Amino acid sequence: MCGIVGAVAERDVSAILLEGLRRLEYRGYDSAGLAVRGDEGVLHRHRAVGKVGALEDAQAARPHHGVLGIAHTRWATHGAPTEANAHPHVARDEVAIVHNGIIENHEPLRRQLTAAGYRFDSETDTEAVVNAVHERLEAGDDLLTATRSVIARLDGAYALGVISRHDPDRLIAARRGSPLVVGVGIGEHFIASDVAALLPVTRDFIYLEEGDVAELTREGVRILNAAGEPVERPVRTTELTADAAERGAFRHFMAKEIHEQPRAVAETLEGRIAEDRVLPEALGPEATRILGEAQRIQIVACGTSYHAGLVARYWFEAIAGLPCDVEVASEFRYRRHVVPRDTVFVTLSQSGETADTLAALREAWTMGYLATLAICNVPESSLVRESDLVMMTRAGPEIGVASTKAFTTQLTALLLTVIATGRMHGLEAAEEARLVTALRSLPRQMEDVLALEPAIEAMSEQFVDKHHSLFLGRGTQYPIAMEGALKLKEISYIHAEAYPAGELKHGPLALVDAEMPVVTVAPKDDLVEKLKSNLQEVRARGGRLHVFADAAAAPAADADCQVITLPPVDEAVAPLLYTVPLQLLAYHVAVLKGTDVDQPRNLAKSVTVE
Ligand code: G6P
């Protein structure tokens, strides 16, 4: 989703802005732009459709320099990805703005400004904001006051960066509904959508809160809260380093992140398990008490995180004995609910900034839940800050749009939560010990599965010319089949659907032929024999099977049934292990197809609009 970078410094900021945009590329975007205020008091702008590389080319061909500037990567919402719609937007060559989010009342604003003589050159909602700020400046406001009076009229979500050619020392930032951080330097200050953009220039950040407006100068940062009162927000030093988000020797971030999973899972377990039990520290005393009181769980999430929630439902019910509902956030937030007594509301999110998940959480506050728990990968995210209880996944920065290590670490954190909850609801010590042992073995077992990559890469060749595919699983493997299908469709653009294998004969079997590969995950569990019967149904219709299975339960391989065997694994953690080959399969199909693996078309990493 859109990315913002801005800087006010004593040095030329154009390279800082471009490097920042590069580091935000992973969020997903389709055009980019920058504006700097040149020493002669003129706003210079470059915009380009496509990658940041195109913007860099424009800058190299005609360099614009200045000590004050803003830049943006745009993920189109209002209007196609064209140069005219790319940010920054400029009003009468005097004010420039970058914006993330959606202004819902931009149409009446646009009508009023058009009537006042303002020209609109784009289809964006943002242009109304920049013209409105200009109108206030003309009326005599200074840049901060003008910005504040305009945002008071905005409905919707925004993070904004504003500069004026008349104000060489000032960068105004504002946020409501979209993330924005202030980077603190010495004699220079920055803004960005996330810390990753600014790691080469600072590790000290102020996380703006909802409704905050900040005035950045070279000397300092002044923040006003939503009520217009001056506030102090703490400066936090991030543990991330500039190279935390680099690809290393891997060809794509996704490949790197798939291979980081054994370490990421081990880190998520670190300090949270002992020999045979989950430590109370895993969740903290408050969470332990609340989960002890809980009688039900409601999970809300989007995308891959939603699939983690679906797996957790099986676990909460089977291991902790608590009823558990799971819903995608965009549905949850727009329907009426009956909230059963003593229900804990759990959000799952890699970024902690997904607009629908955050809105669902805010909705949940008013609905009488026992408490809110966030399982999240970004410590300073809105979701973390706004939840009662937090369990961090420790995946490290995830850059590839298609989520991989965030998913398996979410599952790890969820299983820890389920076990800790289960203990207070009658889970026996021997069972807990078995689960903890299984969790502890996972990183090594994941390494074994990663070693299967050459065989999976060879399998991927059979998908390259296909247009459709079917993923089957049963029990906890059904959500894993859903996740495998999501990975394949996201990055290879092959239509992929997941079904619980038992539903095959209620519809999808009609689609099965030699042109529709059928992918199945089949660990050795109570359902595997039933699953194998379902696979016979596919074979009898001339379908081609690609099966990931435990050697002890695998169907016989032949020309129409390719089998890759995985090491034996405890049933409880099998979902984590069987995710890995599906990630690798999607990755290699995408590489063979030559798609943009890390930034697939039309998708964004962090979906900060509804
Ligand atoms: C986007 C990303 C997905 C992610 C989903 C939810 O669609 O492309 O990879 O699963 O958002 O994101 P979250 O940060 O809330 O987990």
XYZ file of C-alpha atoms and ligand atoms in Angstrom:
626
model
C 0.000 0.000 0.000
C 1.090 3.643 -0.410
C 4.345 4.704 1.200
C 5.422 8.125 2.476
C 8.903 9.509 3.083
C 9.730 13.103 3.977
C 12.740 14.999 5.267
C 13.858 18.393 6.499
C 17.643 18.560 6.801
C 20.761 20.620 6.222
C 21.878 18.336 3.400
C 20.261 17.474 0.093
C 17.427 15.060 0.860
C 16.695 13.688 -2.634
C 18.844 10.556 -2.167
C 17.334 9.942 1.290
C 13.842 10.158 -0.198
C 14.659 7.750 -3.033
C 16.356 5.256 -0.722
C 13.343 5.495 1.600
C 10.974 4.744 -1.275
C 13.104 1.741 -2.238
C 12.768 0.441 1.271
C 9.002 0.881 1.135
C 8.688 -0.898 -2.206
C 7.691 -4.087 -0.440
C 4.404 -2.501 0.613
C 3.178 -2.730 -2.978
C 2.652 0.251 -5.302
C 2.211 1.166 -8.933
C 3.709 4.666 -9.294
C 6.094 6.904 -7.405
C 7.058 10.543 -7.038
C 9.020 13.101 -5.102
C 8.991 16.870 -4.572
C 11.841 18.920 -3.149
C 12.042 22.595 -2.404
C 15.010 23.957 -4.261
C 17.215 26.670 -2.732
C 15.708 29.210 -5.075
C 12.328 28.685 -3.397
C 10.699 26.576 -6.101
C 9.005 23.184 -5.708
C 10.518 20.630 -8.103
C 8.705 17.404 -8.795
C 9.332 14.095 -10.542
C 6.664 11.427 -10.925
C 6.752 8.112 -12.761
C 4.464 5.166 -13.383
C 5.906 1.783 -12.408
C 8.872 1.100 -10.210
C 10.979 3.441 -8.094
C 13.715 2.705 -10.662
C 11.765 4.792 -13.190
C 11.675 7.688 -10.732
C 15.412 7.306 -10.132
C 15.960 7.465 -13.894
C 13.963 10.698 -14.056
C 15.996 12.138 -11.181
C 19.270 11.053 -12.816
C 18.249 12.657 -16.115
C 17.207 15.900 -14.449
C 18.408 16.070 -10.845
C 16.309 18.024 -8.353
C 17.984 18.912 -5.091
C 16.812 20.521 -1.890
C 17.001 20.327 1.878
C 13.236 19.856 2.289
C 11.209 17.230 0.464
C 8.500 14.596 0.387
C 8.114 11.404 -1.635
C 5.547 8.712 -2.193
C 4.789 5.314 -3.640
C 1.154 5.088 -4.727
C -1.134 2.059 -4.743
C -4.030 3.216 -6.870
C -7.420 3.675 -5.239
C -8.995 6.792 -6.817
C -7.927 6.820 -10.450
C -5.628 4.587 -12.480
C -1.869 4.394 -11.900
C -0.917 7.300 -14.181
C 1.671 10.032 -13.807
C -1.085 12.603 -13.296
C -2.493 10.615 -10.393
C 0.904 9.951 -8.786
C 1.872 11.931 -5.684
C 3.104 14.436 -4.621
C 0.164 16.590 -5.619
C 0.852 20.288 -5.896
C -1.466 23.295 -5.626
C -0.529 26.296 -7.787
C 3.194 25.422 -7.569
C 3.156 26.434 -3.915
C 2.144 23.521 -1.693
C 2.952 19.842 -2.147
C 1.321 16.896 -0.396
C 1.753 13.150 -0.132
C -1.122 11.123 1.260
C -1.907 7.547 2.278
C -5.451 6.447 2.977
C -8.794 7.458 1.526
C -10.618 10.771 1.894
C -14.261 9.796 1.789
C -15.703 13.292 1.394
C -13.316 14.378 -1.370
C -16.138 14.942 -3.857
C -17.928 17.763 -1.999
C -14.519 19.259 -1.202
C -13.569 19.105 -4.850
C -16.836 20.791 -5.899
C -16.364 23.576 -3.385
C -12.733 24.149 -4.413
C -13.557 24.039 -8.115
C -16.176 26.717 -7.485
C -13.462 28.711 -5.698
C -11.337 28.573 -8.856
C -9.028 25.618 -8.116
C -7.963 23.402 -10.989
C -7.823 19.615 -10.627
C -5.325 17.710 -12.737
C -5.895 14.235 -11.309
C -8.668 11.843 -10.358
C -7.322 11.415 -6.843
C -8.987 12.213 -3.546
C -5.675 13.767 -2.433
C -5.764 16.721 -4.763
C -8.731 18.164 -2.870
C -6.574 18.188 0.265
C -3.661 20.065 -1.282
C -5.950 22.659 -2.840
C -7.792 23.080 0.438
C -4.493 23.669 2.264
C -3.557 26.228 -0.358
C -6.882 27.980 0.117
C -6.193 28.271 3.862
C -2.677 29.611 3.250
C -4.141 32.252 0.953
C -6.496 33.165 3.787
C -3.468 33.871 5.968
C -2.951 30.645 7.909
C 0.561 29.333 8.425
C 1.311 25.820 7.147
C 0.571 24.068 10.443
C -2.689 25.915 11.039
C -3.761 25.430 7.424
C -3.136 21.694 7.612
C -4.987 21.410 10.910
C -7.982 23.301 9.684
C -8.181 21.164 6.520
C -7.913 17.826 8.283
C -10.696 18.882 10.605
C -12.898 18.797 7.489
C -11.757 15.384 6.252
C -13.704 12.164 6.616
C -11.790 8.950 6.130
C -8.254 7.856 6.756
C -4.998 9.627 6.116
C -1.329 9.981 6.749
C -0.081 13.224 5.240
C 3.193 14.991 4.543
C 2.931 18.673 3.574
C 5.535 21.221 2.415
C 5.295 24.732 1.037
C 7.702 26.651 -1.143
C 7.309 29.628 1.189
C 8.388 27.626 4.222
C 11.926 26.285 3.745
C 12.186 25.025 7.332
C 8.963 23.163 7.874
C 7.528 19.732 7.157
C 4.031 19.071 8.467
C 2.854 15.525 9.149
C -0.544 14.268 10.244
C -2.096 10.890 10.809
C -5.507 9.405 11.356
C -6.148 5.822 10.369
C -2.898 5.333 8.424
C 0.482 4.749 10.055
C 3.178 7.438 10.189
C 6.414 7.682 12.140
C 8.772 10.577 12.771
C 12.482 9.814 12.463
C 14.649 11.839 14.837
C 18.100 12.858 13.641
C 20.681 15.444 14.638
C 19.827 18.677 12.881
C 17.413 16.789 10.635
C 14.017 15.126 10.963
C 12.064 12.708 8.833
C 8.677 11.117 8.352
C 7.809 7.730 6.881
C 5.036 5.169 6.710
C 7.240 2.735 8.567
C 10.634 2.679 10.182
C 12.133 0.526 7.427
C 12.278 3.558 5.134
C 14.523 5.554 7.445
C 16.890 2.971 8.929
C 19.873 4.261 6.941
C 19.447 7.729 8.525
C 18.153 7.075 12.039
C 17.108 4.417 14.514
C 15.228 6.832 16.802
C 11.516 7.156 16.167
C 8.405 8.847 17.470
C 5.249 6.877 16.693
C 2.495 9.377 15.984
C -0.850 8.604 17.556
C -4.299 8.847 16.027
C -5.178 12.470 15.328
C -1.643 13.806 15.905
C -0.243 16.616 13.790
C 3.531 17.149 13.868
C 5.619 20.120 12.808
C 9.146 19.059 11.915
C 11.999 21.531 11.582
C 15.733 20.900 11.511
C 15.922 21.691 15.211
C 12.990 19.757 16.569
C 9.557 18.204 16.410
C 6.413 19.746 17.861
C 3.348 17.524 18.175
C -0.263 18.499 18.726
C -2.810 15.856 19.623
C -6.291 15.545 18.128
C -7.555 18.206 20.548
C -4.820 20.600 19.415
C -2.881 20.362 22.692
C 0.920 20.167 22.612
C 2.017 16.655 23.626
C 5.295 14.844 24.217
C 5.548 11.455 22.571
C 8.408 9.180 23.574
C 11.386 8.667 21.274
C 12.018 4.940 20.873
C 15.116 3.327 19.483
C 14.357 0.460 17.143
C 16.349 -2.753 17.270
C 16.122 -3.079 13.516
C 19.209 -2.303 11.511
C 19.496 -0.991 7.985
C 20.467 -4.404 6.642
C 17.599 -6.238 8.437
C 15.536 -5.777 5.330
C 18.100 -6.819 2.741
C 17.939 -9.821 0.458
C 21.437 -11.165 1.031
C 22.355 -13.950 -1.338
C 18.745 -14.826 -2.157
C 17.182 -13.928 -5.454
C 13.955 -12.788 -3.816
C 12.873 -11.704 -0.350
C 10.256 -14.439 -0.425
C 12.930 -17.130 -0.818
C 14.959 -15.595 2.001
C 11.912 -15.433 4.232
C 10.890 -19.036 3.513
C 14.394 -20.135 4.486
C 14.371 -17.989 7.628
C 11.440 -19.920 9.073
C 13.362 -22.394 11.240
C 15.119 -19.465 12.925
C 11.986 -17.323 13.144
C 10.010 -20.152 14.761
C 12.884 -20.849 17.175
C 12.970 -17.170 18.127
C 9.223 -17.082 18.655
C 9.639 -20.020 21.078
C 12.689 -18.529 22.795
C 12.123 -17.900 26.504
C 8.545 -19.092 26.229
C 8.927 -22.853 26.734
C 10.783 -25.007 29.238
C 11.553 -28.683 28.901
C 7.954 -29.852 29.047
C 5.689 -26.852 29.459
C 4.863 -23.374 28.259
C 6.336 -20.819 30.663
C 3.980 -18.323 32.325
C 6.230 -15.581 30.877
C 5.070 -16.573 27.394
C 1.944 -14.525 27.783
C 2.538 -12.556 30.962
C 0.587 -12.857 34.247
C -2.330 -10.683 33.122
C -2.931 -12.685 29.957
C -2.626 -15.938 31.850
C -5.328 -14.793 34.265
C -7.645 -13.576 31.515
C -7.278 -16.695 29.401
C -8.077 -18.686 32.542
C -11.378 -16.811 32.818
C -12.121 -17.055 29.095
C -14.989 -19.258 28.008
C -14.781 -18.519 24.263
C -12.398 -17.120 21.684
C -13.229 -14.840 18.746
C -10.433 -14.494 16.170
C -10.442 -11.764 13.516
C -7.843 -11.278 10.763
C -7.294 -10.826 7.013
C -5.469 -12.751 4.288
C -2.808 -15.170 5.415
C -3.344 -14.170 9.040
C -6.955 -15.310 8.686
C -5.704 -18.738 7.627
C -3.592 -18.885 10.801
C -6.788 -18.151 12.718
C -8.579 -21.018 10.989
C -5.890 -23.461 12.127
C -6.081 -22.049 15.650
C -9.796 -22.763 15.786
C -9.077 -26.492 15.568
C -6.445 -26.118 18.283
C -8.512 -24.030 20.682
C -11.354 -26.516 20.531
C -9.283 -29.734 20.527
C -6.527 -28.740 22.947
C -7.956 -26.015 25.184
C -11.573 -27.166 25.034
C -12.824 -23.636 24.287
C -15.273 -22.797 21.505
C -13.593 -20.592 18.914
C -14.973 -18.533 16.027
C -12.867 -17.061 13.230
C -13.918 -14.352 10.803
C -12.302 -12.116 8.207
C -12.152 -8.588 9.583
C -13.935 -6.907 6.671
C -16.996 -9.087 7.333
C -16.811 -8.989 11.098
C -16.868 -5.209 11.318
C -20.027 -4.766 9.275
C -22.475 -7.111 10.903
C -24.306 -7.331 14.178
C -22.914 -9.664 16.785
C -24.037 -11.632 19.728
C -21.037 -11.583 22.051
C -21.143 -14.546 24.429
C -19.982 -13.903 27.984
C -16.267 -14.110 28.749
C -15.100 -14.106 25.153
C -11.542 -13.009 24.382
C -11.182 -11.084 21.120
C -7.993 -12.074 19.289
C -6.569 -10.209 16.299
C -3.841 -11.678 14.106
C -1.752 -9.450 11.894
C 1.785 -9.404 10.566
C 1.855 -5.624 10.129
C -0.523 -4.537 12.875
C -1.770 -1.823 10.512
C -4.328 -3.652 8.359
C -7.242 -1.229 8.209
C -10.055 -3.767 8.516
C -8.415 -5.659 11.383
C -7.766 -2.421 13.267
C -11.317 -1.227 12.696
C -12.675 -4.563 13.925
C -10.558 -4.223 17.074
C -11.868 -0.718 17.697
C -15.399 -1.972 17.154
C -14.744 -4.799 19.609
C -13.893 -2.375 22.411
C -17.497 -1.308 22.609
C -18.982 -4.776 22.398
C -18.325 -6.263 25.798
C -15.445 -8.635 25.149
C -13.515 -9.864 28.157
C -10.232 -8.585 26.711
C -8.409 -8.041 23.423
C -5.267 -9.940 22.474
C -3.091 -9.075 19.465
C -0.685 -11.555 17.906
C 1.503 -9.363 15.770
C 4.951 -8.979 14.215
C 5.492 -5.213 14.527
C 6.038 -4.017 18.108
C 5.080 -0.359 17.595
C 2.091 -1.001 15.376
C -1.357 0.424 16.044
C -2.780 -3.033 16.728
C -0.204 -3.687 19.446
C -0.673 -0.289 21.006
C -4.433 -0.584 21.080
C -4.815 -4.119 22.477
C -5.031 -5.135 26.135
C -2.720 -8.099 25.674
C -0.007 -8.730 23.148
C 2.003 -11.698 21.985
C 4.731 -10.799 19.534
C 5.780 -13.081 16.755
C 9.474 -12.654 16.213
C 9.695 -13.186 12.494
C 11.779 -10.068 11.814
C 10.846 -7.745 8.940
C 8.828 -9.514 6.263
C 9.258 -7.821 2.901
C 7.742 -10.208 0.325
C 4.089 -9.322 -0.219
C 3.189 -13.006 0.029
C 3.411 -13.748 3.736
C 5.510 -16.773 4.745
C 7.495 -16.575 7.964
C 4.866 -14.312 9.520
C 2.334 -17.127 9.037
C 4.388 -19.901 10.616
C 5.409 -17.691 13.530
C 1.764 -16.719 14.037
C 0.926 -20.417 14.201
C 3.747 -20.894 16.708
C 2.487 -18.027 18.882
C -1.065 -19.321 18.587
C -0.148 -22.826 19.649
C 1.726 -21.423 22.660
C -1.381 -19.407 23.524
C -3.629 -22.435 23.092
C -1.425 -24.580 25.327
C -1.219 -21.879 28.017
C -5.002 -21.476 27.839
C -5.527 -25.225 27.829
C -3.557 -25.632 31.013
C -6.108 -23.498 32.808
C -8.947 -25.460 31.275
C -7.890 -29.008 32.058
C -5.111 -29.797 29.570
C -3.102 -32.618 31.133
C 0.594 -32.163 31.875
C 1.580 -35.160 29.739
C -0.298 -33.739 26.776
C 1.307 -30.342 27.309
C 4.733 -31.996 27.412
C 4.020 -33.783 24.119
C 2.967 -30.531 22.445
C 5.955 -28.604 23.748
C 8.315 -31.331 22.554
C 6.667 -31.182 19.139
C 7.086 -27.405 19.030
C 10.716 -27.655 20.050
C 11.423 -30.127 17.226
C 9.850 -27.903 14.605
C 12.802 -25.716 13.554
C 14.915 -28.799 12.811
C 12.062 -30.488 10.977
C 11.522 -27.347 8.915
C 15.175 -27.541 7.893
C 14.520 -31.094 6.677
C 11.577 -29.911 4.613
C 13.580 -27.025 3.146
C 16.081 -29.633 1.969
C 13.326 -30.988 -0.296
C 13.472 -27.806 -2.377
C 15.103 -29.372 -5.475
C 12.296 -31.954 -5.745
C 9.655 -29.255 -5.247
C 11.342 -27.057 -7.834
C 11.172 -29.971 -10.305
C 7.471 -30.447 -9.480
C 6.814 -26.769 -10.151
C 7.575 -27.245 -13.868
C 4.292 -29.074 -14.237
C 2.338 -25.995 -13.170
C 3.814 -23.402 -15.474
C 1.390 -23.912 -18.366
C -1.667 -24.480 -16.171
C -4.436 -21.935 -15.601
C -6.255 -23.532 -12.686
C -5.418 -25.682 -9.703
C -7.117 -27.281 -6.749
C -5.719 -27.644 -3.227
C -7.145 -30.263 -0.878
C -6.734 -30.937 2.823
C -8.753 -32.156 5.758
C -8.865 -31.030 9.393
C -6.113 -28.566 10.260
C -4.673 -29.186 6.809
C -7.691 -27.595 5.156
C -6.592 -24.062 6.144
C -3.087 -25.055 5.032
C -4.513 -26.004 1.633
C -6.193 -22.554 1.609
C -2.882 -20.914 2.392
C -1.117 -22.945 -0.324
C -3.755 -21.875 -2.853
C -3.449 -18.248 -1.767
C 0.345 -18.343 -2.191
C 0.075 -19.816 -5.683
C -2.569 -17.369 -6.919
C -0.878 -14.317 -5.380
C 2.482 -14.741 -6.996
C 2.018 -16.979 -10.055
C -1.433 -15.665 -11.081
C -2.647 -19.239 -11.556
C -6.211 -19.590 -10.363
C -6.051 -21.749 -7.248
C -8.932 -22.907 -5.100
C -8.861 -24.825 -1.841
C -11.455 -27.323 -0.712
C -11.844 -29.595 2.262
C -11.238 -32.915 0.509
C -14.569 -34.287 1.730
C -16.385 -31.609 -0.292
C -14.793 -32.666 -3.559
C -17.760 -34.609 -4.787
C -20.121 -31.740 -3.999
C -18.852 -29.633 -6.865
C -15.159 -29.222 -7.645
C -14.852 -32.787 -8.960
C -16.699 -31.519 -12.032
C -13.618 -29.429 -12.866
C -11.045 -32.168 -12.534
C -9.146 -33.241 -15.654
C -5.515 -33.556 -16.702
C -5.255 -29.748 -17.034
C -6.182 -29.093 -13.411
C -3.373 -30.098 -11.053
C -4.623 -31.216 -7.647
C -2.279 -30.477 -4.743
C -2.799 -32.300 -1.457
C -1.264 -32.131 2.000
C -1.456 -35.489 3.737
C 0.371 -35.904 7.034
C -0.281 -39.081 8.956
C -3.343 -38.319 11.060
C -6.789 -39.701 11.810
C -8.153 -38.411 8.540
C -5.476 -39.554 6.146
C -7.244 -42.743 5.032
C -10.387 -40.745 4.269
C -8.259 -38.243 2.371
C -6.746 -41.048 0.302
C -10.240 -42.181 -0.689
C -10.909 -38.614 -1.846
C -7.732 -38.752 -3.931
C -8.998 -41.906 -5.629
C -11.994 -39.861 -6.748
C -9.591 -37.475 -8.486
C -7.590 -40.264 -10.106
C -10.694 -41.999 -11.392
C -11.498 -38.782 -13.312
C -8.088 -38.527 -14.967
C -6.806 -35.863 -12.527
C -3.095 -35.346 -11.808
C -2.150 -35.422 -8.151
C 0.742 -33.682 -6.412
C 0.885 -34.991 -2.880
C 2.962 -33.916 0.119
C 2.670 -36.791 2.551
C 4.149 -38.634 5.473
C 5.988 -41.692 4.117
C 3.918 -43.869 6.436
C 0.662 -42.689 4.911
C 1.541 -41.688 1.357
C -0.499 -42.930 -1.590
C 1.411 -44.978 -4.172
C 3.259 -42.756 -6.634
C 2.907 -43.225 -10.407
C 2.732 -41.146 -13.561
C -0.472 -39.418 -12.431
C 0.390 -39.145 -8.777
C 3.573 -37.427 -7.776
C 4.468 -37.819 -4.113
C 7.029 -35.902 -2.051
C 7.419 -37.370 1.414
C 7.959 -35.298 4.535
C 9.468 -36.472 7.815
C 7.098 -37.840 10.469
C 5.719 -35.028 12.582
C 3.407 -34.673 15.559
C -0.109 -34.091 14.291
C -0.494 -30.885 16.315
C 2.363 -29.079 14.571
C 1.898 -30.685 11.143
C 0.152 -27.529 9.816
C 3.360 -25.545 10.250
C 5.524 -28.155 8.580
C 3.218 -28.791 5.626
C 2.994 -25.066 4.890
C 6.631 -24.973 3.843
C 6.450 -27.180 0.700
C 3.403 -25.257 -0.503
C 5.303 -21.975 -0.127
C 8.232 -23.430 -2.062
C 5.949 -24.763 -4.775
C 4.273 -21.369 -5.276
C 7.646 -19.645 -5.234
C 9.207 -21.859 -7.898
C 6.151 -21.750 -10.150
C 6.270 -17.944 -9.970
C 9.994 -17.861 -10.694
C 9.496 -20.101 -13.725
C 6.650 -17.906 -14.915
C 8.837 -14.839 -14.463
C 6.366 -12.869 -12.350
C 7.333 -10.163 -9.887
C 7.590 -12.548 -6.931
C 8.097 -10.043 -4.126
C 5.676 -7.428 -5.419
C 2.951 -9.255 -7.324
C 0.676 -7.149 -9.478
C -2.226 -5.309 -7.844
C -1.314 -6.432 -4.306
C 0.046 -4.607 -1.296
C 1.922 -5.802 1.746
C 0.247 -3.648 4.291
C -3.375 -2.906 3.434
C -3.961 0.352 5.264
C -7.169 1.212 3.437
C -10.495 -0.508 3.857
C -2.176 -8.240 2.618
C -0.884 -8.999 2.413
C -1.028 -10.406 2.955
C -1.479 -10.375 4.403
C -2.749 -9.548 4.588
C -3.042 -9.303 6.059
O -3.165 -8.784 1.820
O -0.550 -9.035 1.047
O 0.211 -11.076 2.854
O -1.705 -11.682 4.835
O -2.581 -8.265 3.986
O -2.002 -8.537 6.599
P -1.604 -8.490 8.119
O -0.433 -7.538 8.175
O -2.797 -7.956 8.854
O -1.257 -9.861 8.542
